mmCIF file of C-alpha atoms and ligand atoms in Angstrom:
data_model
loop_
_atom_site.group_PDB
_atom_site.id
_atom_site.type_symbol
_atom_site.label_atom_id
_atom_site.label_comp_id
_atom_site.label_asym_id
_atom_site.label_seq_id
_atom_site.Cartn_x
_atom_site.Cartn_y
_atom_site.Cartn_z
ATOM 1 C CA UNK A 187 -10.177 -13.801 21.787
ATOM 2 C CA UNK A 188 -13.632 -12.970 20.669
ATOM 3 C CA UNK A 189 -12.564 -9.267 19.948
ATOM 4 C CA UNK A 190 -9.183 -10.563 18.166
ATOM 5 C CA UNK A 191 -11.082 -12.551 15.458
ATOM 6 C CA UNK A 192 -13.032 -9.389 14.527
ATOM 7 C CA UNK A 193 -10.378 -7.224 14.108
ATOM 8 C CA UNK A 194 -8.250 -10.101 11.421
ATOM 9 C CA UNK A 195 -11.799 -10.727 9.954
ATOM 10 C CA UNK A 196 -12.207 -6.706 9.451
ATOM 11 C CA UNK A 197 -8.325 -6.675 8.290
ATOM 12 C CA UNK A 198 -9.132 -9.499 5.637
ATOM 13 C CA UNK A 199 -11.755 -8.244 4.254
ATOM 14 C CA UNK A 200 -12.526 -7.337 0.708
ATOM 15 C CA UNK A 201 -10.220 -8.654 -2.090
ATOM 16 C CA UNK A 202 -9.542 -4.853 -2.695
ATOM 17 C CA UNK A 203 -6.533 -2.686 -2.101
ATOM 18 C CA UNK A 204 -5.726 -2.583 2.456
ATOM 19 C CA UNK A 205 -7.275 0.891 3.261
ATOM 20 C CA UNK A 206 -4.775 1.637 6.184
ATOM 21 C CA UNK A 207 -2.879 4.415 6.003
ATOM 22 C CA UNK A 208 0.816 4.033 4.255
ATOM 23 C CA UNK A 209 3.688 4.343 6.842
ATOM 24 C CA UNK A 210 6.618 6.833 5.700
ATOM 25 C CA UNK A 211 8.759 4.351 5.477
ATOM 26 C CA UNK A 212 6.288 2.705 2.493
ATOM 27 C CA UNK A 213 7.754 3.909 -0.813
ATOM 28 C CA UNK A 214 11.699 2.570 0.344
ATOM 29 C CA UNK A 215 10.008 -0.665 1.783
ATOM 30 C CA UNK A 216 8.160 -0.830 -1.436
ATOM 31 C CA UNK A 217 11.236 -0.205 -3.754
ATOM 32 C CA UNK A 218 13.247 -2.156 -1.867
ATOM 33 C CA UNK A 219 10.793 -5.273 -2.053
ATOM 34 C CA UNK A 220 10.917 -4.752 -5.790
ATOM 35 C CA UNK A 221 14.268 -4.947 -5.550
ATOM 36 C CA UNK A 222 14.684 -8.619 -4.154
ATOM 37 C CA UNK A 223 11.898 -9.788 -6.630
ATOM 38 C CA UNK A 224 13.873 -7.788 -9.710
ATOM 39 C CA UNK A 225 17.357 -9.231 -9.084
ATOM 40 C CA UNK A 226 19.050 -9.559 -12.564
ATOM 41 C CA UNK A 227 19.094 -12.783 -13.602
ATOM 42 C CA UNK A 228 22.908 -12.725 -14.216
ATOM 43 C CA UNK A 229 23.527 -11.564 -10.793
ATOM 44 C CA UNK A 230 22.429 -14.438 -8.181
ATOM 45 C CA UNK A 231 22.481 -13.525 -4.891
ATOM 46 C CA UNK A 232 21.450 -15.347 -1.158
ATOM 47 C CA UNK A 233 18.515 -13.448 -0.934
ATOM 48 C CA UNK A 234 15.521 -15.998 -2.024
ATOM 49 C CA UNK A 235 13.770 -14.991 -4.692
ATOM 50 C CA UNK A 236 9.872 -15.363 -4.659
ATOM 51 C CA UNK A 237 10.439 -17.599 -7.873
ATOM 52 C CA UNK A 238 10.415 -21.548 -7.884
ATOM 53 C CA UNK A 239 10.450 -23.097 -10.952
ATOM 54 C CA UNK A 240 8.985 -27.000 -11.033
ATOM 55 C CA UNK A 241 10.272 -28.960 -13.731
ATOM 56 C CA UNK A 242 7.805 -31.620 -15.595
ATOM 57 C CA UNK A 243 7.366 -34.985 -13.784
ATOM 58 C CA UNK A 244 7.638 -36.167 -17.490
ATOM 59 C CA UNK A 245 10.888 -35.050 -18.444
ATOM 60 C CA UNK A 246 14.541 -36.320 -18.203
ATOM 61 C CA UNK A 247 14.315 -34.982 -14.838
ATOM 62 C CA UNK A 248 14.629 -38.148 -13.036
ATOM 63 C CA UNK A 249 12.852 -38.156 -9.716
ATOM 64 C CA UNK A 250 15.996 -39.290 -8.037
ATOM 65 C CA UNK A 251 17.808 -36.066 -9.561
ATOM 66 C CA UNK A 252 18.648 -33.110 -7.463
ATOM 67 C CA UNK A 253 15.702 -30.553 -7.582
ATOM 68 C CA UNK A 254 15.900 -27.846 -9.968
ATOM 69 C CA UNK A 255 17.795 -24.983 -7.484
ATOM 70 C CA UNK A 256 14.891 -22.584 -6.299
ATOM 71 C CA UNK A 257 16.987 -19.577 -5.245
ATOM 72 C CA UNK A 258 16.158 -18.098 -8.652
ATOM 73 C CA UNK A 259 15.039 -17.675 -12.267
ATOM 74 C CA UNK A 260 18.894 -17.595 -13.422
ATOM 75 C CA UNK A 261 19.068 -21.323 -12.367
ATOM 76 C CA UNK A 262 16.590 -22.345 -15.093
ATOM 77 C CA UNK A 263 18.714 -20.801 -17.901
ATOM 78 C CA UNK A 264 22.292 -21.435 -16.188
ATOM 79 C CA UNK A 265 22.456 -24.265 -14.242
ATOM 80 C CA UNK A 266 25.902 -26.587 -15.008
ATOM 81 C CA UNK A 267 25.229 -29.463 -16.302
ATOM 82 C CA UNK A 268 25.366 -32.591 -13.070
ATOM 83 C CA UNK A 269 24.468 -29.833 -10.645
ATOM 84 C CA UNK A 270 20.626 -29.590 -11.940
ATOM 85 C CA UNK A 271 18.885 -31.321 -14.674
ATOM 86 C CA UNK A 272 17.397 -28.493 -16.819
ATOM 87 C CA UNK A 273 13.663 -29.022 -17.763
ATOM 88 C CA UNK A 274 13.316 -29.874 -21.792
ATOM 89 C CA UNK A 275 13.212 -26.288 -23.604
ATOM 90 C CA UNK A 276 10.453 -27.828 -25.994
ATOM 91 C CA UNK A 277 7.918 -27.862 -22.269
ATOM 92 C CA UNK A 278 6.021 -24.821 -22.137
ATOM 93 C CA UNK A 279 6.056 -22.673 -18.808
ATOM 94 C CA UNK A 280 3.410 -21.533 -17.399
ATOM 95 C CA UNK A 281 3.337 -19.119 -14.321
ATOM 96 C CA UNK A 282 0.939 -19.545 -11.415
ATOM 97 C CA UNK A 283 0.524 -16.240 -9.076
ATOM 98 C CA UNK A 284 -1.421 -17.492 -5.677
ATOM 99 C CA UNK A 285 -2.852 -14.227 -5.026
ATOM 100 C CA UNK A 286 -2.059 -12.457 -1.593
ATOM 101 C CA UNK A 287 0.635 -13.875 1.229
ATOM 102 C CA UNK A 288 0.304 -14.318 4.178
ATOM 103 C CA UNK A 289 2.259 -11.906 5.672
ATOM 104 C CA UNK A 290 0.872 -9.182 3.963
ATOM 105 C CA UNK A 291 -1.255 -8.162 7.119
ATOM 106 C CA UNK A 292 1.147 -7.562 9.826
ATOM 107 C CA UNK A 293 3.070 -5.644 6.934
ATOM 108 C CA UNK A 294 0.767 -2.484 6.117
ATOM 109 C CA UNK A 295 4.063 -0.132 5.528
ATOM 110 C CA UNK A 296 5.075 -2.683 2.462
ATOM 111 C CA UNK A 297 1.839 -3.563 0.641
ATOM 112 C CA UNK A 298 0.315 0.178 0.886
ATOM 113 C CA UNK A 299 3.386 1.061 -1.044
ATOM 114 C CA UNK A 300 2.038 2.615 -4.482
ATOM 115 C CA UNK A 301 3.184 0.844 -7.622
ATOM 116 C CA UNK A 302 2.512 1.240 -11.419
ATOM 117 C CA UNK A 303 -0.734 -0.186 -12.324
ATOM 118 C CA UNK A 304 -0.322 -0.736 -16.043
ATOM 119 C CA UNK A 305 -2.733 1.556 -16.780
ATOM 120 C CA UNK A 306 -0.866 5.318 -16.520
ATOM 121 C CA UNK A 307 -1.541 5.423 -12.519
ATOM 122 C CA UNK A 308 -0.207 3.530 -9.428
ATOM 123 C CA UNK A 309 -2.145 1.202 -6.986
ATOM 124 C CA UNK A 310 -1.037 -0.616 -3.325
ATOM 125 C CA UNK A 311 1.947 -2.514 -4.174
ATOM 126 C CA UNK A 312 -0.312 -5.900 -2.654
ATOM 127 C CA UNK A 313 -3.485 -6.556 -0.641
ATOM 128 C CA UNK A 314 -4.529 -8.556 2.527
ATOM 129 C CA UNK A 315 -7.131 -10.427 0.810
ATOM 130 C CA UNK A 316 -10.434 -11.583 1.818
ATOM 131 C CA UNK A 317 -11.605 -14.384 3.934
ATOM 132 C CA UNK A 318 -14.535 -16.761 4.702
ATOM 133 C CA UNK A 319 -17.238 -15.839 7.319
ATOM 134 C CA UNK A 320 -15.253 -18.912 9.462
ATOM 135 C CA UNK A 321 -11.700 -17.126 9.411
ATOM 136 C CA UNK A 322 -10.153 -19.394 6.565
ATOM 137 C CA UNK A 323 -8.202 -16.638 4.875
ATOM 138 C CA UNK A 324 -7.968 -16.046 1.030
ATOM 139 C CA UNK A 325 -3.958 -16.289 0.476
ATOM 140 C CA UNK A 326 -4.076 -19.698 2.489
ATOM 141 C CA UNK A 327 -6.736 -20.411 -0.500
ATOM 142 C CA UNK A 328 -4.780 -19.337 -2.986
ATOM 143 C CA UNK A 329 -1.583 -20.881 -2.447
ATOM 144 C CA UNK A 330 -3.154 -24.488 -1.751
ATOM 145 C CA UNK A 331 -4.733 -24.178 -4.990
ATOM 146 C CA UNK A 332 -1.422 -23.551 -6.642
ATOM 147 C CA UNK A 333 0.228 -25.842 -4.853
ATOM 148 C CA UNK A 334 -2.543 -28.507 -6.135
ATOM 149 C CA UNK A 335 -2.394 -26.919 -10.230
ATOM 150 C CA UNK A 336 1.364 -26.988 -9.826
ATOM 151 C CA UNK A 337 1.342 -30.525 -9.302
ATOM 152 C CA UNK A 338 -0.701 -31.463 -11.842
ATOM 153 C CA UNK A 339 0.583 -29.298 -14.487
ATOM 154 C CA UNK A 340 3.875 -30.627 -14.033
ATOM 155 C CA UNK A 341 2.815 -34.607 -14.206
ATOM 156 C CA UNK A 342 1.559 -33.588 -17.561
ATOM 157 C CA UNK A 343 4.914 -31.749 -18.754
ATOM 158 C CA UNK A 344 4.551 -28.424 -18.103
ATOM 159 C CA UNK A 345 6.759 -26.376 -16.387
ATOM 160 C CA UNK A 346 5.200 -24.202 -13.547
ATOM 161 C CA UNK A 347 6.550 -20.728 -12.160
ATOM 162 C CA UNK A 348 5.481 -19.929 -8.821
ATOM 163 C CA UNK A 349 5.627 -15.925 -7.842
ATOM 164 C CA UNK A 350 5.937 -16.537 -4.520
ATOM 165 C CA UNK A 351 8.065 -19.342 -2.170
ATOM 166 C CA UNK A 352 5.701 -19.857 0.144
ATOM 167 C CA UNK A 353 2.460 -18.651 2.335
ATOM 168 C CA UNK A 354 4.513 -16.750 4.928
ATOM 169 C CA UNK A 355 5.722 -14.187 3.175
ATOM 170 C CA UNK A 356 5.251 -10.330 1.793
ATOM 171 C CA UNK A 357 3.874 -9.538 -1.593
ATOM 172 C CA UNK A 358 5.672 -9.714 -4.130
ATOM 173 C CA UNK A 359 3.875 -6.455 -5.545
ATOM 174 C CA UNK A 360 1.783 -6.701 -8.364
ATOM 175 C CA UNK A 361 3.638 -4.823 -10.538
ATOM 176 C CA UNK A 362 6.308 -8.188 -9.879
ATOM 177 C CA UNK A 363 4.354 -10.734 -10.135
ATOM 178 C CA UNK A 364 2.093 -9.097 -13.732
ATOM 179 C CA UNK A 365 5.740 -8.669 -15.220
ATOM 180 C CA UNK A 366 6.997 -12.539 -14.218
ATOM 181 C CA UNK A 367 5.541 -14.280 -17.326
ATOM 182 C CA UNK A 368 7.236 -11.818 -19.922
ATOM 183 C CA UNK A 369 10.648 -12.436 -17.317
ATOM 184 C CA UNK A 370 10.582 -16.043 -17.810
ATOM 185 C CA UNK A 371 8.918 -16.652 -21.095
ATOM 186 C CA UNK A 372 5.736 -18.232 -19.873
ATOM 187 C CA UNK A 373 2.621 -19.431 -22.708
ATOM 188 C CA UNK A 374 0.434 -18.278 -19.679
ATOM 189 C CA UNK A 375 0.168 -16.391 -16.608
ATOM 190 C CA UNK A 376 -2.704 -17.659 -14.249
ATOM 191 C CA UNK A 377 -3.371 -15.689 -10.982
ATOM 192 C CA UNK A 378 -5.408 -17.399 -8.926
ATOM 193 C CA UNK A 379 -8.327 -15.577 -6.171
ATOM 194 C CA UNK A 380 -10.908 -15.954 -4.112
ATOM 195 C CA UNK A 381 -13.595 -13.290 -3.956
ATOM 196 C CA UNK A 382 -14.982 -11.356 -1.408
ATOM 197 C CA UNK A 383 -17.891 -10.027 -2.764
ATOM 198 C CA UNK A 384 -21.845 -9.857 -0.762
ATOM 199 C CA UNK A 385 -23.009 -13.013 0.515
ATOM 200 C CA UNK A 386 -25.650 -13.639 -2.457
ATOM 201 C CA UNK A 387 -23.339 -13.691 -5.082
ATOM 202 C CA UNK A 388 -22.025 -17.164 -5.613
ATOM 203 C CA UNK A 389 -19.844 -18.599 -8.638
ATOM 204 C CA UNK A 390 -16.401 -18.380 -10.158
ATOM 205 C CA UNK A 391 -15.426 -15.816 -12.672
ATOM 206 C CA UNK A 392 -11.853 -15.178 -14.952
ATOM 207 C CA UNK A 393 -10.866 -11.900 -15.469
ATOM 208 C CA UNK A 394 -8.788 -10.837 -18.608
ATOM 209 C CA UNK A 395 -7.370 -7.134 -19.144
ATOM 210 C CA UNK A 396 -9.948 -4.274 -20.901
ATOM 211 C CA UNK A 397 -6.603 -2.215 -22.323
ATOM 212 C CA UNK A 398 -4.916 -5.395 -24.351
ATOM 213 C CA UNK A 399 -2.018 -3.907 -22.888
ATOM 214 C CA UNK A 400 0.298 -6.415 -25.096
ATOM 215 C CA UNK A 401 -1.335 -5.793 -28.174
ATOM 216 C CA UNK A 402 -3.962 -7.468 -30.242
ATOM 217 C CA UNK A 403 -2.328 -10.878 -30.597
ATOM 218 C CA UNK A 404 -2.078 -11.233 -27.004
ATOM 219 C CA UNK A 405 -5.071 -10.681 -25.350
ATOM 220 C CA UNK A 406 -6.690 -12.834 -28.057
ATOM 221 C CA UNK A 407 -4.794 -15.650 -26.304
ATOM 222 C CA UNK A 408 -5.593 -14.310 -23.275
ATOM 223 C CA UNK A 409 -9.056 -14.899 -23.975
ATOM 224 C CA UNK A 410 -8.338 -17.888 -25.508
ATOM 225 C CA UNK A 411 -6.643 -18.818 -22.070
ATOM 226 C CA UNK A 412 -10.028 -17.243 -20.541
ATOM 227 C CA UNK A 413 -12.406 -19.277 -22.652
ATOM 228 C CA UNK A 414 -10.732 -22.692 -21.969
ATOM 229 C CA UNK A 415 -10.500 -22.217 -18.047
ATOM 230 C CA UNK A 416 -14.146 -21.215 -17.776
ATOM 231 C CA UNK A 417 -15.209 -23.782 -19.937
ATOM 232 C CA UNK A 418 -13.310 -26.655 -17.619
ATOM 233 C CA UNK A 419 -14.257 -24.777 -14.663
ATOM 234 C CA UNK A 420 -18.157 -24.732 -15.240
ATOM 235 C CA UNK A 421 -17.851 -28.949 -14.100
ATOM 236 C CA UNK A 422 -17.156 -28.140 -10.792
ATOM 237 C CA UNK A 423 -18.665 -24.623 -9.872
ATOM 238 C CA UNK A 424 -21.389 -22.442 -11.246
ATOM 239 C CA UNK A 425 -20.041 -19.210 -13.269
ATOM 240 C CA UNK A 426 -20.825 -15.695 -11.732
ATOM 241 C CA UNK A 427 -24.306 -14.566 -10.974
ATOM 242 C CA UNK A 428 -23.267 -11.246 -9.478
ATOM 243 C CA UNK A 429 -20.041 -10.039 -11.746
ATOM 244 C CA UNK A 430 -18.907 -10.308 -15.663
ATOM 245 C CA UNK A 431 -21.016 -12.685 -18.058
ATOM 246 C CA UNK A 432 -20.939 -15.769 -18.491
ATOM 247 C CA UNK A 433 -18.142 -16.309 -16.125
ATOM 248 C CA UNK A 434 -16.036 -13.935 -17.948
ATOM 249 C CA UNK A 435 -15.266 -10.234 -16.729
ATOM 250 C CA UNK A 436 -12.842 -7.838 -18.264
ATOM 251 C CA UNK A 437 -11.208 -5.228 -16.032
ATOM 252 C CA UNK A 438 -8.419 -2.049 -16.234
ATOM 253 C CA UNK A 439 -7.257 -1.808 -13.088
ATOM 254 C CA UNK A 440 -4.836 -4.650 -12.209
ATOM 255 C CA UNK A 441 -1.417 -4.444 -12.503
ATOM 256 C CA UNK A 442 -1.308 -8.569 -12.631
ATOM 257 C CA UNK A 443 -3.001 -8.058 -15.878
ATOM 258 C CA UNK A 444 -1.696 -4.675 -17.176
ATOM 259 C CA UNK A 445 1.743 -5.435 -16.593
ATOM 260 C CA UNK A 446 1.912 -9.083 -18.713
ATOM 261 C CA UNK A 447 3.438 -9.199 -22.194
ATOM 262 C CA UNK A 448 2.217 -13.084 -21.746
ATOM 263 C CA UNK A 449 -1.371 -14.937 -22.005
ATOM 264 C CA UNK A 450 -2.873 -13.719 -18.636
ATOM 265 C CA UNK A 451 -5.891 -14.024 -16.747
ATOM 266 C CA UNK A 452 -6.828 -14.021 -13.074
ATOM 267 C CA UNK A 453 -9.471 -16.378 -11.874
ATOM 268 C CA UNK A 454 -11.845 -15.525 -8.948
ATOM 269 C CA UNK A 455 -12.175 -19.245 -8.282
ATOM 270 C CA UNK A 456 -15.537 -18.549 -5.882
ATOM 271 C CA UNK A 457 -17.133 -16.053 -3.175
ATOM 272 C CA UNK A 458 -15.061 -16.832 0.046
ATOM 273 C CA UNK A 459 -18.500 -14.871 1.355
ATOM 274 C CA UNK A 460 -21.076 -17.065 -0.161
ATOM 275 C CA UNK A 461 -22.131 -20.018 2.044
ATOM 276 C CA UNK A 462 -22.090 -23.143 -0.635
ATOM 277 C CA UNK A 463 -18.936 -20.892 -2.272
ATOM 278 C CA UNK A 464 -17.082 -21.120 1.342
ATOM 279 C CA UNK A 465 -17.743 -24.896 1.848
ATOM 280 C CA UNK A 466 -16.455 -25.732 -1.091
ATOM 281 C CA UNK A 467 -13.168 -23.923 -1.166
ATOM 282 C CA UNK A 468 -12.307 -24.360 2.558
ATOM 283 C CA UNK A 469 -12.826 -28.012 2.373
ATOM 284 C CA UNK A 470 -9.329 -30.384 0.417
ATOM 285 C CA UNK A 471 -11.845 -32.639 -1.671
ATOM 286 C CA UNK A 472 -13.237 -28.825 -2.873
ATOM 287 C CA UNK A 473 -9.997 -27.772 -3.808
ATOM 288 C CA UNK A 474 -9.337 -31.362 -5.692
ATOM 289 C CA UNK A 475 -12.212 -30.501 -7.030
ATOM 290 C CA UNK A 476 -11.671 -27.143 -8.182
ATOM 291 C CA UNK A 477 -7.659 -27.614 -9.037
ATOM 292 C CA UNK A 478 -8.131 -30.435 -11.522
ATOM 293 C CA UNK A 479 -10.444 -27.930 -13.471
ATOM 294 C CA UNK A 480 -8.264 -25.130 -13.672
ATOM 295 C CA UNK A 481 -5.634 -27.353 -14.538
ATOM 296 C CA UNK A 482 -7.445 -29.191 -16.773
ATOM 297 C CA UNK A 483 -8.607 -25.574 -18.232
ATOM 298 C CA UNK A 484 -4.489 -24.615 -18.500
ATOM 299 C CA UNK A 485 -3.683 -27.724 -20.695
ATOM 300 C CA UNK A 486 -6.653 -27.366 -22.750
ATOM 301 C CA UNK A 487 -5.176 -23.904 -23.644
ATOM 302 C CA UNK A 488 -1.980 -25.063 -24.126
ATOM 303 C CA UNK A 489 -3.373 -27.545 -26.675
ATOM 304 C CA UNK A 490 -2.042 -30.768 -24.211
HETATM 305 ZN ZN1 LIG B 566 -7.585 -11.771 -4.179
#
């Protein structure tokens, strides 16, 4: 099995776009993923949609109610009344995009797919992700962490937009998930990483767009959003000593960012290649640790 755990370790790697080469089949694959994560919100349909919606612990949702339907963003907005209890309109939403999924390896055809980058070219519809030197893979990361921010945002009010259902799945691209804060009306868009960067570099970093693709008044919120996150962050983990300054970095070539007409940021939360990094964010009590920040960073934006 020796051999096996190379080759995933090799396929992980790097928190970059999956260098394999794109099947023919990748652009209808691609399109056709877009399509299940695009479905009009007036037309629901059985396929799931990679969008759950969590309403506030704090709300007239009584515990005992029936869930909020997850099968898609129409429910929030359409939902009869006794079927659902809609969240307050008042609570602000705010959308959490666990980077990665963990299908995304076994699917090279779907994530090579090229798909508009925000920035006038395309990039690889989604990524593998990175992993520590142990095998503990960056989308399993990820999606714990949301799992953990989504809780807590919610006991404090806030409603939380997940762009993906679960850890098993493909994509969504990144052209989906950049757009999903503008589709739902979200006060913030927070994509959540682990790096993959050389084993000296150690620290978290949040990453804002360079192009202020949504125009001035945006991406001064966005690095408002920025701002507050590293500030709560810096309790638990060191900023950056290898990328960005002072735990900030500014970048033009992701879609996640491009592509919001929302507050956005994406937040390496460590270096899944750094020793003291790894420990911490394959270990629960590190990702406590490192979810109350960010989620104390969110609220602190949000001015709760
Ligand atoms: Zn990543």
């Amino acid at each position: 099995m020796r051999s096996g755990t190379v080759v995933l370790v090799l396929a992980l790697a790097g928190c970059t776009p999956f260098a394999g080469p794109a099947a023919k089949t990748s652009a209808t694959a691609a399109r056709t993923s877009a399509a299940v994560t695009t479905v009009p919100a007036s037309t629901p349909t059985a396929v799931p949609s990679p969008v759950v919606i969590t309403p506030p612990a704090a709300t007239s949702a009584a515990a005992s109610s029936p869930a909020v339907p997850t099968s898609s963003v129409a429910v929030r907005t359409s939902v009869a009344p006794g079927i659902g209890r809609v969240p307050a309109a008042s609570a602000p939403v705010v959308v959490l995009d666990p980077g990665h999924n963990g299908g995304n390896a076994s699917h090279p055809s779907i994530i090579n797919a090229p798909v508009p980058d925000g920035d006038g070219g395309t990039k690889a519809c989604n990524t593998t992700g990175t992993a520590t030197n142990a095998g503990y893979p960056e989308h399993a990361f990820t999606w714990d962490m949301a799992l953990r921010v989504r809780a807590l945002l919610t006991a404090a009010g806030v409603r939380v937009v997940l762009s993906r259902p679960s850890d098993t799945g493909v994509g969504p691209c990144v052209d989906i998930r950049g757009r999903l804060g503008g589709r739902v009306g979200a006060a913030a868009f927070v994509g959540i990483h682990g790096d993959g960067a050389p084993a000296t570099g150690r620290g978290f970093h949040v990453i804002t767009s360079s192009l202020d693709p949504a125009g001035a008044a945006v991406a001064a919120r966005s690095s408002a959003l920025a701002h507050a996150v590293r500030d709560a962050m810096t309790a638990v983990e060191p900023v950056s000593n290898y990328l960005g300054a002072q735990g900030l970095d500014a970048r033009h070539d992701l879609a996640g960012l491009n592509l919001s007409t929302v507050p956005a940021i994406y937040i390496e939360c460590g270096n899944m290649r750094n020793a003291t990094d790894a420990a911490l964010m394959a270990s629960g009590a590190g990702r406590a640790a490192l979810a109350r920040r960010l989620a104390s960073g969110i609220l602190a934006f949000l001015g709760r």
